[in-house]
Amino acid sequence: MLIGMFHEAWSAMGANRMRSLLTMLGMVIGVGAVVLMMAIGQGAQYAVEESINAMGSNLFIVLSGGTNTGGVRSGSGNAPSLTAADADAIRELPGVAAASPSQQGSAQLVHGALNWNTSVIGAVPDYLEVRSWPLASGDPFTASDLRSATRVALIGQTAAENLFADEVPVGKTLRIGQAPYQILGVLARKGQSLDGRDQDDVLIVPLTTAQRKLFGTPFQGSVRSIMVKAERPEIMPQVEIAINDLLRQRHRMREAQENDFSVRNLTAVADSAAETTRVMSLLLGAIASVSLLVGGIGIMNIMLVSVTERTREIGIRMAIGARERDVLTQFLLEAIIISVVGCLIGLALGVGGAALINILTDTPVVISGSTVLVAFSVAAATGVFFGFYPARKAARLDPIEALRYQ
Amino acid sequence: MTILPIPAPVIEILGLYKDYQTPVGPFPVLKEVNLIIHAGEFVAIMGPSGSGKSTFMNILGCLDRPTSGAYVLEGQDVAQMDKDATARLRGQALGFVFQGFNLLPRMSLEDNVALPLVYCGIPKEERRRHARTLLAKVGLEDYAASLPNRISGGQQHRVAIARALVNTPRLILADEPTGNLDSHTSEEIMQLFSALNREGITIVLVTHEPDIALHAERQVRFLDGRIVHDAPTHASTHHFAASGTVC
C-alpha cells in the first residue's frame, strides 16, 4: 500500500518536474550550507584541539621571577631563583604526573656536509612525558645520562630531515662546535605550535649537558622554567596551590614577600581558544539552519499551491476510493521525497564544497557522522513538519467540492 | 425483454431528504425520495436542471450524505458509515463514470484505469494486467501508454468506463454519460452500458436526453426534488414520443 502511495507521489512530482526541482533547491542550499559551515567550524575546532594536544595537556609552567636591580626590572625568568632540585621536589607532590626543568638555547648542528641551526632544549627524562611527546624511534636518555652530563641527544623530525636527509639518525653522531653528540632517538612529529613555531625543529639534550657543556650558566643548577604536568585536568587548581606553597617554603619566603617565581596554567589559555572556536562553529551552524528553515517554508508554500492546483485530482482520487489517509500519505510523501532528495544532494554539495575548500585553501575541515545525521534527520523532519499542513488540507477536502473545482 | 424480480435490492432509499445550507437558511433539494433498485436493473434518471438528480447521484455514489432518511446499499446503511467505510464502498462496490470523465491528465490511460486498484492495495503488476484487460474490453488496448488529451472524447469516455469497471463493481453510476458526445459516439457508449448490464451489472445513469434513456429498462423522473415518474421504459416511450424527442 505504501509502495503504491510512494509511486503515486513520485509520478505526481515527475509531472511537475521544474517546480519539484526548484522546491528541492531550497532544501539543497539549506542542507549544503549547514554541512559546509559545520565542516569548517569543526575543522577550526579540530585544529585548535590538535595544537593543544601537541603542546601537552594539563600543563603548568613555573617561571623564575624577574630581577630588580636599583628599580630596573627584568622580565620573568631572569632571576636565578628556580633550580633543578625544585623540579625534583615538585615531581613528588601528589597529583603531579611529571615535572621537568628546561633550559633553552640555539646551536649550529653539523653532520657531515650538512649543517642546520635549531633550538636546543636542555631537559630531564620527564620532559617527554610532560610534553606528551613520544619517540618515533630509538630510546630516550636516562637519569644516568643526566647525572654524568653525557653528550647524547634526541632530535626532532624537522632538524633530522635537514641534517640527516635520507639517513637514519639513530646511532649517528652530530657536532655542536667541536663536541660530538650521539643521537639516541628521533622524536615523533608534533607539528606547529599555537603561535606557528615548528615544534619539530628541535634538539633535546640532558639539562646538565646543556648547562655545563653547551650554554654554560652563571648559577650552576638554576633553571629558567619548570614544566609540570598534572595527572587530571580537574585537580589542576589544587596542584597549582601545592606548587605555590612548596616553592615558597623551599625558597624560604616570608609571609608578605612577593613570589620569586610565577605559576602559569597553559591549558586554560588553550581551553578558551577551543571554546571560542566551538562557539564560532555553533554560530555558523545556527546561521545555516536559518536557510534550512527557509527551505522548509518553501516546501510548505509549494505544497499548498500544489494542493490548490490539484483539488480536482484529489476529488477524483477520493471518488474512486481514496481514503483521507491515502491522500494525506501521498502529499506527505511528496514533501518528504522532496526534502530527503534535496537533503542528499545538499549533503553531497556540502561535502564536496568542504573538500574543495580544504584543497584550495588548506583550511582544515571535519565532516562528522553526527553532522550528517543531524542534517539528514532535520531535513526529513522539515519535510514532515512543513508537508503536514498542506497534506492535511488536501485530505480534509470534501470530495464533491473538490470534483466541482475548476 | 422482461425484468425478473430479484429479492435482494441493491439500493434502498427511504424517506430521503437533502437540504443545502444557504445564508438564508436550509434549501431543500431532495424531498421525501423513495426508490428501490434491484440487482441487474438498468435505470435512467431524468429530469430538468435543478430537479435534484445530480445531488441524488452524489448520494447514491456515497460522495454526499442525506440530511435525513435512509440509504441502504447492498444491505449496509450508508448514513451510519464513517468516511473510511464510504471510501471503501466507492473504491470496491461502486464504479462512477463522471460527467467530465475526470481522468487524471498527467497519467497514462493504463495508470488512470488502474488508479482505483492502488487504493485496494493491489500489487503493481496485477493492476497493470487488469487495466490492460479492461482497456481491451472497451477497445482501447493500443492506447494504454497515451495521455488522456491525446484521444477523442468518446475514447476518453470509454477509458472512464474502464476505470469504473476495474474493481469489478456490482453497481455502476454514470452522470450524463453522453453529455458532449455526437449521436454516433453516444450510441456506442450506450451499447457498452447495455452489454455490461447483460453481464449482470446494475447500472444507474443520469441523462436529460430521452433517446439515451430509451436504452434503459426503467426510467425515473425527478422534478423539484421529488420522483414524479417511475416506470419501465416501454411504457414511457410513448409519453416522450408524444412530447417530442427534440432536445
XYZ file of C-alpha atoms in Angstrom:
653
model
C 0.000 0.000 0.000
C 2.733 2.433 0.997
C 4.709 1.443 -2.080
C 1.677 2.261 -4.197
C 1.374 5.652 -2.500
C 5.081 6.239 -2.958
C 4.690 5.591 -6.644
C 1.714 7.985 -6.828
C 3.679 10.696 -5.039
C 6.697 10.121 -7.244
C 4.790 10.324 -10.510
C 2.912 13.414 -9.335
C 6.277 15.055 -8.724
C 7.555 13.902 -12.075
C 4.578 15.606 -13.698
C 5.784 18.902 -12.287
C 9.486 18.401 -12.564
C 10.631 22.001 -12.704
C 8.622 23.015 -9.666
C 9.760 19.995 -7.684
C 13.373 20.757 -8.553
C 13.093 24.404 -7.533
C 11.479 23.434 -4.253
C 14.223 20.925 -3.756
C 16.796 23.641 -4.364
C 15.732 25.374 -1.154
C 16.465 22.182 0.721
C 19.717 21.609 -1.180
C 21.021 25.052 -0.263
C 19.878 24.726 3.342
C 21.451 21.360 3.976
C 24.525 22.165 1.910
C 25.083 25.357 3.916
C 24.649 23.567 7.239
C 27.054 20.789 6.285
C 29.635 23.176 4.870
C 29.503 25.563 7.822
C 29.682 22.738 10.329
C 32.598 21.212 8.441
C 34.543 24.483 8.545
C 33.601 25.197 12.158
C 34.501 21.744 13.355
C 37.662 21.872 11.280
C 38.735 25.018 13.116
C 37.864 23.387 16.409
C 39.844 20.313 15.458
C 42.868 22.405 14.511
C 42.823 24.200 17.854
C 42.420 20.962 19.785
C 45.255 19.418 17.821
C 47.629 22.209 18.721
C 46.567 21.997 22.372
C 47.258 18.286 22.360
C 50.574 18.884 20.641
C 51.568 21.294 23.371
C 50.669 18.753 26.032
C 47.635 18.821 28.233
C 47.127 19.609 31.932
C 50.224 21.763 31.845
C 51.684 24.353 34.211
C 54.752 26.324 33.539
C 56.692 27.646 36.533
C 58.881 30.621 35.671
C 61.555 32.125 37.861
C 60.928 35.699 38.901
C 62.482 38.824 37.479
C 65.335 40.775 38.962
C 65.001 44.248 40.351
C 68.306 45.994 40.216
C 68.002 49.570 41.506
C 64.491 49.892 40.172
C 65.244 48.340 36.753
C 63.067 45.301 36.496
C 63.852 42.428 34.212
C 61.140 40.126 32.892
C 60.160 36.817 34.366
C 62.664 34.017 34.144
C 65.764 36.136 34.615
C 66.387 35.703 38.337
C 68.247 32.522 39.182
C 65.581 31.544 41.698
C 64.393 28.179 40.314
C 66.576 25.113 40.464
C 66.520 21.619 39.070
C 66.079 20.497 42.664
C 62.808 22.491 42.785
C 61.620 20.401 39.849
C 62.536 17.189 41.659
C 60.572 18.368 44.688
C 57.537 19.324 42.604
C 57.607 15.881 40.995
C 56.995 14.364 44.462
C 53.801 16.384 45.033
C 50.522 14.423 44.962
C 48.644 14.901 41.704
C 51.770 15.710 39.679
C 52.432 13.241 36.867
C 55.753 14.661 35.730
C 57.876 17.754 36.057
C 60.817 18.869 34.011
C 63.021 21.898 34.216
C 64.216 23.131 30.874
C 66.853 25.381 29.549
C 66.582 26.636 26.020
C 69.065 27.980 23.560
C 70.099 27.557 19.999
C 73.051 25.960 18.316
C 74.501 25.234 14.887
C 74.344 21.464 14.302
C 76.776 19.836 11.894
C 76.602 16.390 10.356
C 78.909 15.516 7.523
C 78.474 18.163 4.855
C 75.165 19.438 6.239
C 74.540 21.965 8.963
C 71.414 23.445 10.499
C 70.589 25.957 13.180
C 67.980 24.769 15.604
C 66.764 25.381 19.124
C 68.296 23.162 21.769
C 66.391 22.262 24.903
C 68.155 21.021 27.988
C 65.724 18.838 29.906
C 65.348 15.804 32.133
C 63.874 12.425 31.101
C 60.455 13.521 32.424
C 60.274 16.191 29.714
C 58.926 13.820 27.114
C 56.036 12.839 29.334
C 55.281 16.445 30.269
C 55.064 17.368 26.592
C 53.179 14.133 25.731
C 55.850 13.609 23.158
C 56.692 10.000 22.249
C 59.749 8.890 20.328
C 59.362 7.769 16.729
C 62.457 5.592 17.010
C 65.391 4.952 19.349
C 65.454 5.398 23.125
C 65.253 8.366 25.494
C 68.243 9.427 27.567
C 68.301 8.260 31.157
C 68.865 9.605 34.640
C 72.458 8.414 34.488
C 72.999 10.460 31.292
C 71.670 13.404 33.272
C 73.971 12.742 36.232
C 77.092 12.440 34.151
C 76.124 15.100 31.607
C 76.864 12.836 28.651
C 76.759 14.221 25.112
C 73.634 12.490 23.868
C 70.568 13.971 22.173
C 67.044 13.373 20.889
C 66.342 15.040 17.572
C 63.067 16.466 16.191
C 61.752 15.476 12.763
C 62.468 18.779 11.003
C 66.000 19.030 12.338
C 66.615 15.380 11.482
C 65.419 15.855 7.899
C 67.649 18.866 7.389
C 70.694 17.292 8.941
C 70.490 13.635 8.019
C 68.439 13.804 4.797
C 67.688 10.185 3.972
C 69.941 8.622 6.608
C 68.622 7.011 9.775
C 69.682 9.419 12.547
C 69.585 6.975 15.481
C 73.096 5.937 16.486
C 74.714 8.665 14.336
C 76.808 11.428 15.746
C 76.486 15.151 15.097
C 78.662 18.010 16.142
C 77.919 21.202 18.024
C 81.060 23.271 17.750
C 83.786 20.672 18.065
C 81.915 18.402 20.509
C 80.269 15.212 19.207
C 76.736 14.325 20.315
C 75.272 10.883 19.810
C 71.667 10.689 18.621
C 69.733 8.297 20.885
C 66.281 8.771 19.416
C 64.067 10.644 16.986
C 61.008 12.444 18.346
C 57.561 11.841 16.879
C 56.193 14.612 14.653
C 54.352 17.261 16.651
C 53.529 19.934 14.088
C 53.059 23.666 14.560
C 52.544 25.260 17.925
C 49.679 27.712 18.529
C 51.984 30.608 17.707
C 53.067 28.980 14.465
C 56.503 27.795 15.570
C 57.666 24.452 14.139
C 57.936 22.280 17.239
C 59.799 19.598 15.344
C 62.787 21.844 14.679
C 64.489 20.931 17.945
C 67.261 19.032 19.667
C 66.818 17.796 23.238
C 69.868 17.138 25.403
C 70.189 16.354 29.120
C 69.800 19.517 31.213
C 73.190 19.030 32.820
C 74.844 18.698 29.441
C 73.175 21.874 28.253
C 74.173 23.842 31.346
C 77.728 22.588 31.786
C 78.898 21.853 28.277
C 76.709 23.694 25.798
C 75.432 27.050 27.034
C 77.041 27.381 30.420
C 75.249 29.188 33.241
C 76.426 31.560 35.932
C 74.410 29.752 38.585
C 75.006 26.040 38.417
C 71.688 24.140 38.731
C 69.395 27.120 38.311
C 66.769 26.932 35.565
C 64.507 29.472 33.913
C 61.403 27.364 33.864
C 59.889 24.109 35.052
C 57.063 22.438 33.172
C 54.655 20.463 35.322
C 52.019 18.045 34.189
C 49.051 17.332 36.477
C 47.505 13.888 36.481
C 43.997 15.077 35.628
C 42.502 18.353 34.466
C 40.099 18.539 37.470
C 42.859 18.685 40.074
C 44.786 21.484 38.379
C 43.700 24.200 40.870
C 44.861 22.123 43.887
C 48.137 21.262 42.181
C 48.736 24.931 41.426
C 48.272 25.823 45.115
C 50.528 22.946 46.172
C 53.314 24.083 43.805
C 52.980 27.609 45.115
C 53.222 26.500 48.773
C 56.090 24.130 48.107
C 58.175 26.682 46.253
C 57.558 29.444 48.835
C 58.702 27.008 51.513
C 61.761 25.884 49.568
C 62.676 29.458 48.737
C 62.235 30.418 52.408
C 59.926 33.303 51.676
C 58.385 35.421 54.381
C 54.657 35.800 54.764
C 54.281 39.142 52.958
C 57.093 38.676 50.482
C 56.245 38.596 46.792
C 56.831 35.302 44.948
C 60.179 34.994 43.193
C 58.536 32.715 40.662
C 55.234 32.503 38.855
C 52.983 29.568 38.049
C 51.027 29.694 34.777
C 48.319 27.424 33.569
C 48.712 26.723 29.836
C 45.604 24.604 29.454
C 43.309 27.454 30.451
C 44.553 29.569 27.555
C 44.134 26.676 25.159
C 40.687 25.805 26.516
C 39.397 29.294 25.935
C 40.701 29.131 22.370
C 38.865 25.834 21.900
C 35.725 27.306 23.441
C 35.902 30.273 21.079
C 36.054 28.093 18.007
C 33.302 25.862 19.369
C 31.017 28.871 19.778
C 32.007 30.027 16.312
C 31.102 26.717 14.716
C 27.812 26.687 16.607
C 27.080 30.173 15.336
C 27.867 29.189 11.757
C 25.575 26.191 12.133
C 22.797 28.384 13.503
C 23.044 30.830 10.609
C 22.997 27.960 8.125
C 19.979 26.457 9.898
C 18.020 29.578 9.020
C 18.397 28.703 5.345
C 17.193 25.201 6.161
C 14.114 26.747 7.759
C 13.567 28.930 4.694
C 13.861 25.813 2.547
C 11.215 24.136 4.697
C 8.850 27.076 4.318
C 9.460 26.888 0.571
C 8.279 23.296 0.646
C 5.145 24.244 2.538
C 4.420 27.068 0.110
C 4.765 24.881 -2.959
C 2.785 22.065 -1.386
C -0.054 24.474 -0.611
C -0.061 25.709 -4.199
C 0.043 22.138 -5.372
C -2.923 21.137 -3.209
C -4.997 24.011 -4.564
C -3.977 23.293 -8.121
C -4.752 19.615 -7.791
C -8.022 19.972 -5.913
C -9.892 18.298 -8.756
C -7.396 15.451 -8.877
C -7.846 14.953 -5.142
C -11.611 14.867 -5.658
C -11.251 12.228 -8.377
C -8.980 10.128 -6.232
C -11.434 10.324 -3.357
C -14.373 9.499 -5.618
C -12.698 6.300 -6.756
C -11.873 5.055 -3.303
C -9.007 7.065 -1.771
C -9.431 7.480 1.952
C -8.402 10.647 3.800
C -5.307 8.924 4.991
C -4.369 7.878 1.445
C -4.448 11.487 0.288
C -2.596 12.595 3.406
C 0.079 9.960 2.842
C 0.502 10.881 -0.794
C 1.074 14.579 -0.148
C 3.205 13.917 2.903
C 5.347 11.529 0.892
C 5.759 14.165 -1.787
C 7.055 16.617 0.787
C 9.334 14.012 2.319
C 10.710 12.893 -1.025
C 11.475 16.488 -1.947
C 13.222 17.169 1.338
C 15.115 13.886 1.532
C 16.312 14.002 -2.069
C 17.149 17.680 -1.578
C 18.988 16.742 1.580
C 21.037 14.058 -0.162
C 22.041 16.472 -2.926
C 22.765 19.121 -0.290
C 24.925 16.666 1.633
C 26.877 15.816 -1.492
C 27.367 19.509 -2.341
C 28.272 20.381 1.247
C 30.828 17.601 1.498
C 32.160 18.397 -1.977
C 32.358 22.102 -1.151
C 34.169 21.375 2.097
C 36.647 19.145 0.276
C 37.179 21.846 -2.329
C 37.805 24.494 0.330
C 40.194 22.089 2.011
C 42.138 21.552 -1.195
C 42.128 25.159 -2.384
C 42.809 26.992 0.877
C 44.268 24.300 3.103
C 41.671 25.135 5.758
C 41.077 22.109 7.930
C 37.541 20.714 7.586
C 35.903 17.968 9.598
C 32.729 16.192 8.488
C 31.468 14.152 11.377
C 28.856 11.418 11.215
C 26.745 13.358 13.684
C 26.614 16.426 11.416
C 25.435 14.290 8.517
C 22.912 12.503 10.713
C 21.580 15.756 12.163
C 21.304 17.413 8.748
C 19.530 14.386 7.375
C 17.037 13.988 10.191
C 16.378 17.737 10.294
C 15.589 17.625 6.570
C 13.255 14.665 6.947
C 11.593 16.336 9.925
C 11.257 19.557 7.918
C 9.514 17.606 5.180
C 7.050 16.080 7.613
C 6.524 19.290 9.551
C 6.029 21.643 6.622
C 4.356 18.992 4.490
C 1.792 18.069 7.091
C -0.407 21.154 6.939
C -0.864 21.133 3.135
C -1.331 17.354 3.165
C -3.992 17.585 5.830
C -5.662 20.371 3.910
C -5.797 18.068 0.886
C -7.091 15.123 2.896
C -9.844 17.188 4.505
C -11.286 18.308 1.165
C -14.902 17.446 0.547
C -14.964 15.115 -2.480
C -17.943 16.868 -4.083
C -16.492 20.337 -3.632
C -13.180 19.070 -4.947
C -14.785 17.492 -8.009
C -16.610 20.709 -8.845
C -13.420 22.749 -8.563
C -12.291 24.015 -11.933
C -37.287 -8.214 -22.510
C -38.637 -8.965 -19.071
C -37.326 -7.864 -15.734
C -37.034 -10.766 -13.402
C -37.843 -9.674 -9.873
C -34.775 -10.279 -7.717
C -35.455 -10.411 -3.981
C -32.381 -8.552 -2.610
C -32.387 -4.896 -3.643
C -29.043 -3.235 -4.409
C -30.288 0.201 -3.499
C -32.994 1.028 -0.992
C -33.835 4.646 -0.430
C -36.472 5.514 2.119
C -37.766 8.959 3.025
C -34.613 10.686 1.864
C -34.225 14.434 2.307
C -31.310 16.613 1.368
C -31.032 20.281 2.302
C -28.262 22.637 1.240
C -27.257 25.237 3.780
C -27.578 28.727 2.354
C -27.192 32.119 4.045
C -30.978 32.415 4.118
C -31.494 29.040 5.769
C -31.683 25.444 4.562
C -32.708 24.967 0.937
C -34.390 21.603 0.274
C -33.034 19.803 -2.825
C -34.482 16.336 -2.320
C -37.825 15.832 -0.612
C -39.226 12.514 0.521
C -37.458 10.382 -2.106
C -38.213 6.645 -2.066
C -36.569 4.302 -4.568
C -35.684 0.630 -4.704
C -33.330 -0.693 -7.360
C -32.732 -4.417 -7.717
C -29.620 -6.172 -8.880
C -29.289 -6.292 -12.655
C -31.542 -3.323 -13.361
C -30.690 -0.616 -15.881
C -32.192 2.636 -14.636
C -32.163 6.056 -16.275
C -32.689 9.030 -14.009
C -34.101 12.022 -15.827
C -35.307 15.450 -15.043
C -34.601 19.099 -15.808
C -31.650 21.004 -14.344
C -32.142 21.771 -10.677
C -34.508 18.886 -10.166
C -32.036 17.288 -7.737
C -30.928 14.370 -9.885
C -27.209 15.179 -9.618
C -27.449 15.554 -5.865
C -29.270 12.240 -5.815
C -26.468 10.637 -7.826
C -23.849 12.027 -5.429
C -25.713 10.443 -2.547
C -26.023 7.150 -4.451
C -22.274 7.335 -5.106
C -21.547 7.812 -1.388
C -19.931 11.163 -2.166
C -22.582 13.099 -0.270
C -24.785 12.275 2.711
C -28.511 12.738 3.020
C -29.817 15.233 5.574
C -32.277 12.624 6.757
C -33.722 9.334 5.596
C -32.104 6.002 4.899
C -29.811 4.893 2.098
C -29.119 1.172 2.225
C -26.553 -0.069 -0.280
C -26.326 -3.852 -0.526
C -27.820 -4.189 2.929
C -25.461 -1.645 4.556
C -26.766 1.646 5.903
C -24.519 4.248 4.286
C -25.721 7.063 6.547
C -24.232 5.245 9.548
C -20.814 4.733 7.989
C -17.667 6.713 8.719
C -15.631 8.352 5.973
C -13.197 5.479 5.551
C -16.016 2.983 5.103
C -17.735 5.106 2.446
C -14.367 5.497 0.718
C -14.059 1.710 0.682
C -17.562 1.419 -0.813
C -16.656 3.931 -3.518
C -13.484 2.027 -4.262
C -14.850 -1.502 -4.234
C -18.630 -1.743 -4.616
C -19.236 1.200 -6.959
C -17.992 2.327 -10.311
C -18.516 6.001 -11.026
C -18.447 7.424 -14.557
C -18.256 11.182 -14.221
C -19.816 13.757 -16.439
C -16.466 15.266 -17.441
C -14.821 11.827 -17.404
C -12.407 13.123 -14.748
C -9.339 11.334 -15.980
C -6.063 12.477 -14.438
C -4.449 14.459 -17.256
C -0.808 13.635 -16.496
C -1.263 9.886 -16.229
C -1.299 7.302 -18.978
C -4.645 5.686 -19.775
C -3.424 2.475 -18.237
C -2.486 4.226 -14.971
C -5.803 6.065 -14.985
C -7.714 2.823 -15.297
C -5.577 1.146 -12.635
C -5.889 4.026 -10.156
C -8.807 2.637 -8.082
C -6.782 -0.534 -7.517
C -4.000 1.487 -5.855
C -6.388 2.176 -3.011
C -7.261 -1.508 -2.664
C -3.617 -2.388 -2.143
C -3.310 -4.431 -5.351
C 0.314 -5.024 -6.448
C 1.521 -3.041 -9.441
C 1.887 -5.895 -11.922
C -1.618 -7.123 -11.226
C -3.000 -3.598 -11.530
C -1.344 -3.222 -14.902
C -2.601 -6.558 -16.174
C -6.125 -5.822 -15.036
C -6.103 -2.331 -16.523
C -4.968 -3.694 -19.900
C -7.721 -6.284 -19.885
C -10.309 -3.574 -19.349
C -8.826 -1.246 -21.924
C -9.102 -4.158 -24.344
C -12.714 -4.605 -23.317
C -13.519 -1.016 -24.312
C -11.394 -1.380 -27.451
C -8.507 0.860 -26.437
C -5.713 -1.635 -25.730
C -3.445 0.124 -28.253
C -3.628 3.405 -26.330
C -2.528 2.091 -22.924
C 0.500 4.387 -22.726
C -1.178 7.505 -24.168
C -2.190 10.506 -22.138
C -5.913 11.358 -21.944
C -5.558 14.524 -24.039
C -4.244 12.505 -26.986
C -7.518 10.679 -27.560
C -11.018 11.729 -28.533
C -13.885 12.493 -26.177
C -15.617 9.210 -26.952
C -12.406 7.317 -26.290
C -11.908 9.222 -23.030
C -15.365 8.188 -22.074
C -14.609 4.541 -22.718
C -11.493 4.913 -20.554
C -13.642 6.371 -17.781
C -15.943 3.360 -18.079
C -12.978 1.016 -17.991
C -11.809 2.747 -14.822
C -15.251 2.375 -13.286
C -15.117 -1.341 -14.095
C -11.611 -2.048 -12.913
C -12.536 -3.179 -9.436
C -15.406 -5.357 -10.713
C -18.162 -3.306 -9.087
C -21.716 -4.609 -8.810
C -23.150 -1.166 -9.451
C -22.168 1.467 -11.988
C -23.288 5.071 -11.643
C -22.963 7.312 -14.666
C -23.641 11.046 -14.624
C -24.630 12.411 -18.053
C -22.518 9.787 -19.795
C -23.208 11.132 -23.285
C -23.174 14.814 -22.380
C -20.870 16.192 -25.033
C -20.771 13.327 -27.499
C -22.169 13.172 -31.019
C -25.048 10.810 -31.585
C -22.911 8.089 -33.140
C -20.491 8.001 -30.206
C -23.381 8.248 -27.739
C -24.855 5.181 -29.327
C -21.564 3.301 -28.948
C -21.300 4.216 -25.291
C -24.860 3.166 -24.618
C -24.223 -0.161 -26.353
C -21.323 -0.626 -23.963
C -23.564 0.054 -20.970
C -26.192 -2.339 -22.272
C -23.556 -5.032 -22.734
C -22.337 -4.532 -19.183
C -25.901 -4.702 -17.948
C -26.360 -8.001 -19.723
C -23.329 -9.261 -17.756
C -25.356 -8.626 -14.608
C -24.012 -5.255 -13.504
C -26.609 -2.868 -12.135
C -26.466 0.450 -13.962
C -27.912 3.786 -12.925
C -27.355 6.713 -15.247
C -28.431 10.312 -15.238
C -29.396 11.862 -18.547
C -31.634 14.550 -19.885
C -31.763 13.050 -23.372
C -34.861 10.890 -23.845
C -33.356 8.793 -26.654
C -30.465 7.914 -24.389
C -32.899 6.951 -21.652
C -34.528 4.561 -24.114
C -31.585 2.227 -23.650
C -32.508 1.754 -20.007
C -35.126 -0.665 -18.854
C -36.589 1.676 -16.315
C -36.956 5.427 -16.217
C -37.159 7.583 -13.118
C -38.072 11.262 -13.492
C -37.212 13.919 -10.931
C -38.987 17.235 -10.644
C -38.373 19.757 -7.876
C -36.655 17.206 -5.687
C -39.331 14.557 -5.945
C -39.742 11.454 -8.049
C -42.684 12.163 -10.310
C -42.419 9.210 -12.666
C -41.070 5.687 -12.249
C -41.933 3.101 -14.900
C -40.409 0.562 -17.307
C -39.137 2.143 -20.496
C -41.628 0.609 -22.933
C -44.465 2.252 -21.000
C -42.939 5.712 -21.054
C -41.657 5.670 -24.614
C -44.968 6.776 -25.819
C -45.053 9.606 -23.365
C -41.812 11.042 -24.633
C -42.692 10.396 -28.219
C -45.790 12.452 -27.640
C -43.896 15.309 -26.037
C -41.324 15.302 -28.823
C -37.766 13.999 -28.720
C -36.158 17.242 -29.800
C -33.756 18.215 -27.054
